[in-house]
């Protein structure tokens, strides 16, 4: 799977020497780095070889083929030249598997379910380096710049959202969302019910969570050596709205795919002023290391009391068995095939029957703006719906 580690993304080729410049200019996460245009590349004096390398790596990252990036870059060929090579050349010169060749040569194909619209552009990143050149100050300046610029470039963001809605074809269902219920096993098994009322703010504001990873940036180690102490969840959205993706297991193929697809849209959430968090209900450190930042580059929270998961179920955990919830459930099996097609690896470590979903919580005490409930294993909230809610939060529009 394409990692969200910047060091993994730039690899060992010509881009590696640019890491200090990328950090200075705020290109310190993969989703933003992939949005660099010709003007951005010129602003940090990229050579033509480095420009070609970035285009190759962006293309491969979209198709989950980063294992070939160093070899393809070392060929000194541009992306169009590589795409024009015959199948035999890709096999012999780069050792590509035949299935991967089909994915590589299909220019229209992408492992993103709804790629970022071409109309979306980031505000200018160019700025004077900070005196201390610290990661924290650089990130702070970057997000302040994005927040200010997003107000002036609202038409660009609005067009991006409109494109997402058009491509998705989804009809907005309201602030409590889930896929329609379907009978299982030819009607012999009925799906478990889901709540149709938004979780009350009182059920979430005092939840205790622990931040077990930071947001990934260049230079941050694989895990924080000293874990952050438990904190009240309300501290996370005190000053800024937040999105919480509650997943069943960090090793689950469908959870990994959903996390990866959602975090790939980080620049849009940054421009809308929305923080991103993944929430786990059990903490297995080896599983967290495999999950972050490979499938998710944002902060990861440990919800020991499972408060977020209970809130999704109206006060009770939503659980389903493997046989009834997966083997007898055609929608869950389709969700599995979708994740597998993206190229996600998996394991079966940890508890996997507790279902998750998504919460979007407004700033301060404004309450829960949206919740999506995982009715079937692997259900994803439509990105167009999520972006619509986030846009309304930014514009202070009513949610109903």
Coordinates of C-alpha atoms in Angstrom, one line a residue:
X1 CA 0.0 0.0 0.0
X2 CA 1.2 3.5 -0.7
X3 CA 2.6 4.9 2.5
X4 CA 1.9 8.4 3.9
X5 CA 5.5 8.7 5.1
X6 CA 7.2 11.5 3.2
X7 CA 10.5 9.7 3.5
X8 CA 9.0 6.6 1.9
X9 CA 7.4 8.7 -0.8
X10 CA 10.5 10.5 -2.0
X11 CA 12.6 7.3 -1.8
X12 CA 16.3 7.1 -2.4
X13 CA 16.5 9.0 -5.6
X14 CA 16.9 12.6 -6.7
X15 CA 14.1 14.0 -4.4
X16 CA 15.8 12.9 -1.2
X17 CA 18.2 15.9 -1.2
X18 CA 15.2 18.2 -1.4
X19 CA 13.7 17.1 2.0
X20 CA 15.1 20.2 3.8
X21 CA 13.6 22.5 1.2
X22 CA 10.3 20.7 1.2
X23 CA 10.1 21.1 5.0
X24 CA 11.0 24.8 4.8
X25 CA 8.2 25.4 2.3
X26 CA 5.6 23.4 4.2
X27 CA 5.4 20.4 1.9
X28 CA 5.7 18.0 4.9
X29 CA 2.9 15.5 4.2
X30 CA 2.3 13.3 1.2
X31 CA -1.3 14.4 0.3
X32 CA -0.1 18.1 0.0
X33 CA 3.1 17.1 -1.7
X34 CA 1.2 15.3 -4.4
X35 CA -0.6 18.6 -5.3
X36 CA 2.6 20.4 -6.2
X37 CA 2.2 22.1 -9.6
X38 CA 4.8 23.5 -12.0
X39 CA 5.0 26.9 -10.3
X40 CA 5.5 25.2 -6.9
X41 CA 8.3 23.0 -8.3
X42 CA 10.0 26.1 -9.8
X43 CA 9.8 28.0 -6.5
X44 CA 12.2 25.5 -4.9
X45 CA 14.4 25.2 -8.0
X46 CA 13.6 21.6 -8.9
X47 CA 15.7 20.2 -11.7
X48 CA 13.9 18.5 -14.6
X49 CA 15.0 15.1 -13.3
X50 CA 13.4 15.9 -9.9
X51 CA 10.2 17.1 -11.6
X52 CA 10.0 13.9 -13.6
X53 CA 10.7 11.9 -10.4
X54 CA 7.9 13.6 -8.6
X55 CA 5.4 13.0 -11.4
X56 CA 6.4 9.3 -11.5
X57 CA 5.9 8.9 -7.7
X58 CA 2.6 10.8 -7.7
X59 CA 1.3 8.5 -10.4
X60 CA 2.5 5.3 -8.7
X61 CA 1.2 6.4 -5.3
X62 CA -2.3 6.8 -6.8
X63 CA -2.1 3.3 -8.1
X64 CA -0.5 1.7 -5.0
X65 CA 2.6 0.7 -7.0
X66 CA 5.3 2.5 -5.0
X67 CA 7.4 -0.6 -4.8
X68 CA 8.6 0.2 -8.3
X69 CA 9.3 3.9 -7.8
X70 CA 13.1 3.7 -7.2
X71 CA 13.6 1.5 -10.3
X72 CA 11.5 3.6 -12.6
X73 CA 13.1 6.8 -11.4
X74 CA 16.6 5.4 -11.9
X75 CA 15.8 4.7 -15.6
X76 CA 15.9 8.5 -16.1
X77 CA 12.7 8.2 -18.3
X78 CA 9.8 10.6 -17.9
X79 CA 6.4 9.3 -17.0
X80 CA 5.0 9.5 -20.6
X81 CA 8.1 7.6 -21.8
X82 CA 7.5 4.9 -19.2
X83 CA 3.9 4.6 -20.1
X84 CA 4.8 4.0 -23.7
X85 CA 7.0 1.0 -23.0
X86 CA 5.9 -2.4 -24.1
X87 CA 4.7 -5.0 -21.5
X88 CA 7.8 -7.1 -22.1
X89 CA 10.1 -4.1 -21.3
X90 CA 8.2 -3.4 -18.0
X91 CA 8.6 -7.1 -17.2
X92 CA 12.3 -7.5 -18.0
X93 CA 13.6 -4.1 -17.0
X94 CA 11.6 -3.4 -13.8
X95 CA 10.3 -6.8 -12.8
X96 CA 6.6 -5.6 -12.8
X97 CA 4.0 -8.3 -12.2
X98 CA 1.5 -8.6 -15.1
X99 CA -1.4 -7.4 -12.9
X100 CA 0.6 -4.4 -11.8
X101 CA 1.4 -3.6 -15.4
X102 CA -2.3 -3.5 -16.3
X103 CA -2.8 -1.0 -13.4
X104 CA 0.3 1.0 -14.4
X105 CA -0.6 1.4 -18.0
X106 CA -4.3 2.3 -17.5
X107 CA -4.0 6.0 -17.2
X108 CA -7.7 6.5 -16.3
X109 CA -7.5 4.0 -13.4
X110 CA -6.7 5.0 -9.9
X111 CA -7.0 3.3 -6.6
X112 CA -8.7 6.3 -5.2
X113 CA -12.5 5.9 -5.2
X114 CA -13.0 9.6 -5.8
X115 CA -9.7 11.4 -6.6
X116 CA -9.1 15.0 -5.8
X117 CA -10.8 17.2 -8.4
X118 CA -8.4 18.9 -10.9
X119 CA -10.0 22.3 -10.0
X120 CA -8.7 22.0 -6.4
X121 CA -5.5 24.0 -5.8
X122 CA -3.7 24.7 -2.6
X123 CA -2.9 28.3 -1.6
X124 CA 0.7 29.4 -2.1
X125 CA 3.1 27.7 0.2
X126 CA 6.1 30.0 -0.4
X127 CA 7.2 31.8 2.7
X128 CA 10.3 32.9 4.6
X129 CA 11.9 30.1 6.7
X130 CA 11.2 30.3 10.4
X131 CA 14.2 31.4 12.5
X132 CA 14.3 28.1 14.4
X133 CA 13.3 26.1 11.3
X134 CA 11.2 23.8 13.6
X135 CA 8.6 21.4 12.5
X136 CA 6.0 22.8 14.8
X137 CA 6.5 26.4 13.7
X138 CA 6.5 25.4 10.0
X139 CA 3.2 23.5 10.4
X140 CA 1.6 26.3 12.4
X141 CA 2.5 28.9 9.7
X142 CA 1.3 26.5 7.0
X143 CA -2.2 26.0 8.4
X144 CA -2.6 29.7 9.3
X145 CA -1.7 30.5 5.6
X146 CA -4.1 27.9 4.4
X147 CA -6.9 29.1 6.6
X148 CA -6.5 32.7 5.4
X149 CA -6.1 31.8 1.8
X150 CA -9.1 29.5 1.9
X151 CA -11.4 32.5 2.6
X152 CA -10.1 34.2 -0.5
X153 CA -10.2 31.1 -2.6
X154 CA -13.6 29.9 -1.5
X155 CA -14.8 29.6 -5.1
X156 CA -12.0 27.1 -5.8
X157 CA -13.0 25.0 -2.8
X158 CA -16.7 25.2 -3.7
X159 CA -15.9 24.0 -7.2
X160 CA -13.9 21.1 -5.8
X161 CA -16.8 20.1 -3.6
X162 CA -19.3 20.4 -6.5
X163 CA -17.0 18.1 -8.6
X164 CA -16.9 15.6 -5.7
X165 CA -20.7 15.5 -5.5
X166 CA -21.0 15.1 -9.3
X167 CA -18.5 12.3 -9.4
X168 CA -19.9 10.6 -6.4
X169 CA -23.6 10.8 -7.5
X170 CA -24.6 10.6 -3.8
X171 CA -27.8 12.2 -2.5
X172 CA -27.3 13.8 0.9
X173 CA -29.2 11.9 3.5
X174 CA -28.8 14.1 6.6
X175 CA -26.6 14.3 9.7
X176 CA -27.2 10.6 10.7
X177 CA -26.2 8.4 7.8
X178 CA -25.8 4.7 7.0
X179 CA -26.3 2.5 4.0
X180 CA -29.8 1.0 3.5
X181 CA -30.6 -2.2 5.4
X182 CA -30.6 -5.5 3.4
X183 CA -31.7 -8.9 4.5
X184 CA -29.1 -11.6 4.6
X185 CA -29.0 -15.2 3.6
X186 CA -32.1 -14.9 1.4
X187 CA -34.0 -13.2 4.2
X188 CA -33.2 -15.8 6.8
X189 CA -31.0 -13.3 8.7
X190 CA -32.1 -9.8 9.4
X191 CA -29.5 -7.0 9.8
X192 CA -29.0 -5.5 13.2
X193 CA -30.8 -2.2 13.7
X194 CA -29.0 1.1 13.8
X195 CA -29.9 4.3 15.5
X196 CA -31.5 7.2 13.6
X197 CA -30.8 10.0 16.1
X198 CA -27.6 11.9 16.3
X199 CA -25.5 11.2 19.5
X200 CA -26.1 13.8 22.2
X201 CA -23.2 16.1 22.9
X202 CA -23.3 15.1 26.6
X203 CA -22.4 11.5 25.7
X204 CA -19.1 12.6 24.1
X205 CA -17.7 15.7 25.8
X206 CA -16.3 13.9 28.8
X207 CA -15.0 10.8 27.1
X208 CA -11.4 10.0 28.0
X209 CA -9.0 9.4 25.1
X210 CA -5.3 9.1 24.7
X211 CA -3.2 10.3 21.7
X212 CA -0.9 7.4 20.8
X213 CA 0.6 8.9 17.7
X214 CA 0.9 12.5 16.5
X215 CA 0.0 13.8 13.1
X216 CA 2.8 12.6 10.8
X217 CA 5.4 15.1 9.5
X218 CA 8.9 14.8 8.1
X219 CA 11.3 13.9 10.8
X220 CA 8.8 12.5 13.3
X221 CA 9.7 9.0 14.6
X222 CA 7.5 6.0 14.0
X223 CA 5.8 6.4 17.4
X224 CA 6.0 8.9 20.2
X225 CA 8.4 7.6 22.8
X226 CA 6.5 9.1 25.7
X227 CA 2.7 8.5 25.2
X228 CA 0.5 11.5 25.8
X229 CA -1.6 11.3 29.0
X230 CA -5.4 10.7 28.8
X231 CA -7.4 13.8 28.0
X232 CA -11.0 14.8 27.7
X233 CA -12.2 14.4 24.1
X234 CA -13.8 17.8 24.2
X235 CA -10.3 19.4 24.3
X236 CA -9.8 18.1 20.7
X237 CA -12.6 20.2 19.2
X238 CA -12.4 23.1 21.6
X239 CA -10.9 25.5 19.0
X240 CA -11.5 23.7 15.7
X241 CA -14.0 21.2 14.3
X242 CA -12.8 17.6 14.1
X243 CA -13.5 14.4 12.2
X244 CA -13.2 11.1 14.1
X245 CA -12.9 7.9 12.0
X246 CA -13.7 5.0 14.4
X247 CA -12.3 1.7 13.0
X248 CA -12.7 -1.9 14.1
X249 CA -9.1 -3.0 13.8
X250 CA -6.0 -1.3 12.4
X251 CA -5.2 -4.6 10.7
X252 CA -8.6 -4.9 9.0
X253 CA -8.3 -4.7 5.2
X254 CA -11.5 -2.6 4.9
X255 CA -10.5 -0.3 7.8
X256 CA -7.1 0.3 6.3
X257 CA -8.5 1.1 2.8
X258 CA -11.1 3.5 4.2
X259 CA -8.5 5.3 6.3
X260 CA -6.1 5.6 3.4
X261 CA -8.8 6.9 1.0
X262 CA -10.0 9.5 3.6
X263 CA -6.6 10.8 4.6
X264 CA -5.7 11.2 0.9
X265 CA -8.1 14.1 0.9
X266 CA -6.3 15.9 3.8
X267 CA -5.6 19.1 1.8
X268 CA -9.3 19.7 1.4
X269 CA -9.9 19.2 5.1
X270 CA -7.0 21.5 5.9
X271 CA -8.6 24.2 3.7
X272 CA -11.9 23.7 5.5
X273 CA -10.3 23.9 8.9
X274 CA -11.2 20.3 9.9
X275 CA -8.8 18.2 12.1
X276 CA -8.6 14.4 11.3
X277 CA -8.3 11.6 13.9
X278 CA -8.6 7.8 13.8
X279 CA -10.0 6.2 17.0
X280 CA -9.1 2.7 18.1
X281 CA -10.9 0.7 20.9
X282 CA -7.9 -1.5 21.7
X283 CA -4.2 -0.6 21.7
X284 CA -1.8 -3.2 20.3
X285 CA 1.4 -1.3 19.7
X286 CA 2.7 -3.5 16.9
X287 CA -0.6 -3.0 15.0
X288 CA -0.4 0.8 15.5
X289 CA 3.1 0.8 14.0
X290 CA 1.9 -1.2 11.0
X291 CA -1.0 1.2 10.5
X292 CA 0.6 4.6 11.0
X293 CA 1.7 6.4 8.9
X294 CA 1.3 3.7 6.2
X295 CA -2.5 3.8 6.0
X296 CA -3.2 6.9 8.0
X297 CA -0.9 10.0 8.5
X298 CA -3.1 11.8 11.1
X299 CA -3.2 11.5 14.8
X300 CA -4.4 8.2 16.3
X301 CA -6.5 8.1 19.5
X302 CA -7.0 5.2 21.9
X303 CA -10.6 5.1 23.3
X304 CA -10.1 2.6 26.2
X305 CA -13.7 3.0 27.4
X306 CA -15.1 2.6 23.8
X307 CA -17.1 5.7 24.4
X308 CA -17.1 6.8 20.7
X309 CA -18.1 3.3 19.6
X310 CA -21.0 3.2 22.2
X311 CA -22.1 6.7 21.1
X312 CA -22.4 5.4 17.5
X313 CA -24.8 2.7 18.7
X314 CA -26.9 5.0 20.8
X315 CA -25.2 3.9 24.0
X316 CA -24.4 0.3 23.1
X317 CA -21.7 -1.3 21.1
X318 CA -22.7 -2.3 17.6
X319 CA -21.4 -5.8 17.0
X320 CA -21.8 -8.5 14.3
X321 CA -20.6 -12.0 13.9
X322 CA -18.3 -13.2 11.1
X323 CA -20.8 -15.7 9.7
X324 CA -23.9 -13.5 9.8
X325 CA -22.2 -10.2 9.3
X326 CA -19.8 -11.2 6.5
X327 CA -20.3 -14.7 5.0
X328 CA -24.1 -14.2 4.8
X329 CA -23.8 -10.5 3.9
X330 CA -23.3 -9.7 0.2
X331 CA -22.7 -6.0 0.9
X332 CA -19.9 -6.8 3.3
X333 CA -18.3 -9.2 0.9
X334 CA -18.5 -6.5 -1.8
X335 CA -16.8 -4.0 0.6
X336 CA -14.0 -6.6 1.1
X337 CA -13.5 -7.0 -2.6
X338 CA -13.3 -3.2 -3.1
X339 CA -10.6 -2.9 -0.4
X340 CA -8.7 -5.9 -1.8
X341 CA -8.7 -4.4 -5.3
X342 CA -6.9 -1.3 -3.9
X343 CA -4.0 -3.5 -2.9
X344 CA -4.3 -3.4 0.8
X345 CA -2.6 -6.0 3.0
X346 CA -4.3 -7.3 6.1
X347 CA -4.1 -9.4 9.3
X348 CA -6.6 -10.8 11.7
X349 CA -5.1 -9.6 15.0
X350 CA -7.4 -8.0 17.6
X351 CA -11.1 -7.8 18.2
X352 CA -13.0 -7.4 14.9
X353 CA -16.7 -7.6 15.7
X354 CA -17.2 -4.1 17.1
X355 CA -18.4 -1.8 14.3
X356 CA -17.3 1.8 13.8
X357 CA -18.2 4.8 11.8
X358 CA -17.5 8.5 11.6
X359 CA -18.3 11.5 13.8
X360 CA -17.8 15.2 12.8
X361 CA -17.9 17.4 15.9
X362 CA -18.3 21.2 15.7
X363 CA -16.1 23.7 17.4
X364 CA -16.6 24.3 21.1
X365 CA -20.0 23.1 22.4
X366 CA -21.8 23.3 19.1
X367 CA -22.3 19.5 19.1
X368 CA -22.2 16.6 16.8
X369 CA -22.6 17.8 13.2
X370 CA -22.6 14.3 11.5
X371 CA -22.3 10.7 12.2
X372 CA -22.0 7.8 9.8
X373 CA -22.8 4.3 11.1
X374 CA -21.1 1.2 9.8
X375 CA -24.1 -1.0 9.2
X376 CA -22.2 -3.6 7.3
X377 CA -18.5 -4.5 7.7
X378 CA -16.5 -2.1 5.5
X379 CA -19.2 0.5 4.8
X380 CA -17.6 3.9 4.0
X381 CA -19.2 7.3 4.4
X382 CA -19.5 9.1 1.0
X383 CA -16.7 11.6 0.8
X384 CA -19.0 14.1 -0.9
X385 CA -21.3 13.9 2.1
X386 CA -18.5 14.4 4.6
X387 CA -17.1 17.4 2.6
X388 CA -20.6 18.9 2.5
X389 CA -20.9 18.8 6.3
X390 CA -17.5 20.3 6.7
X391 CA -18.3 23.1 4.3
X392 CA -21.4 23.9 6.2
X393 CA -19.4 24.0 9.5
X394 CA -16.9 26.4 7.9
X395 CA -19.7 28.6 6.6
X396 CA -21.9 28.3 9.8
X397 CA -24.8 27.0 7.8
X398 CA -27.6 25.0 9.5
X399 CA -27.0 21.2 9.2
X400 CA -30.6 20.1 8.9

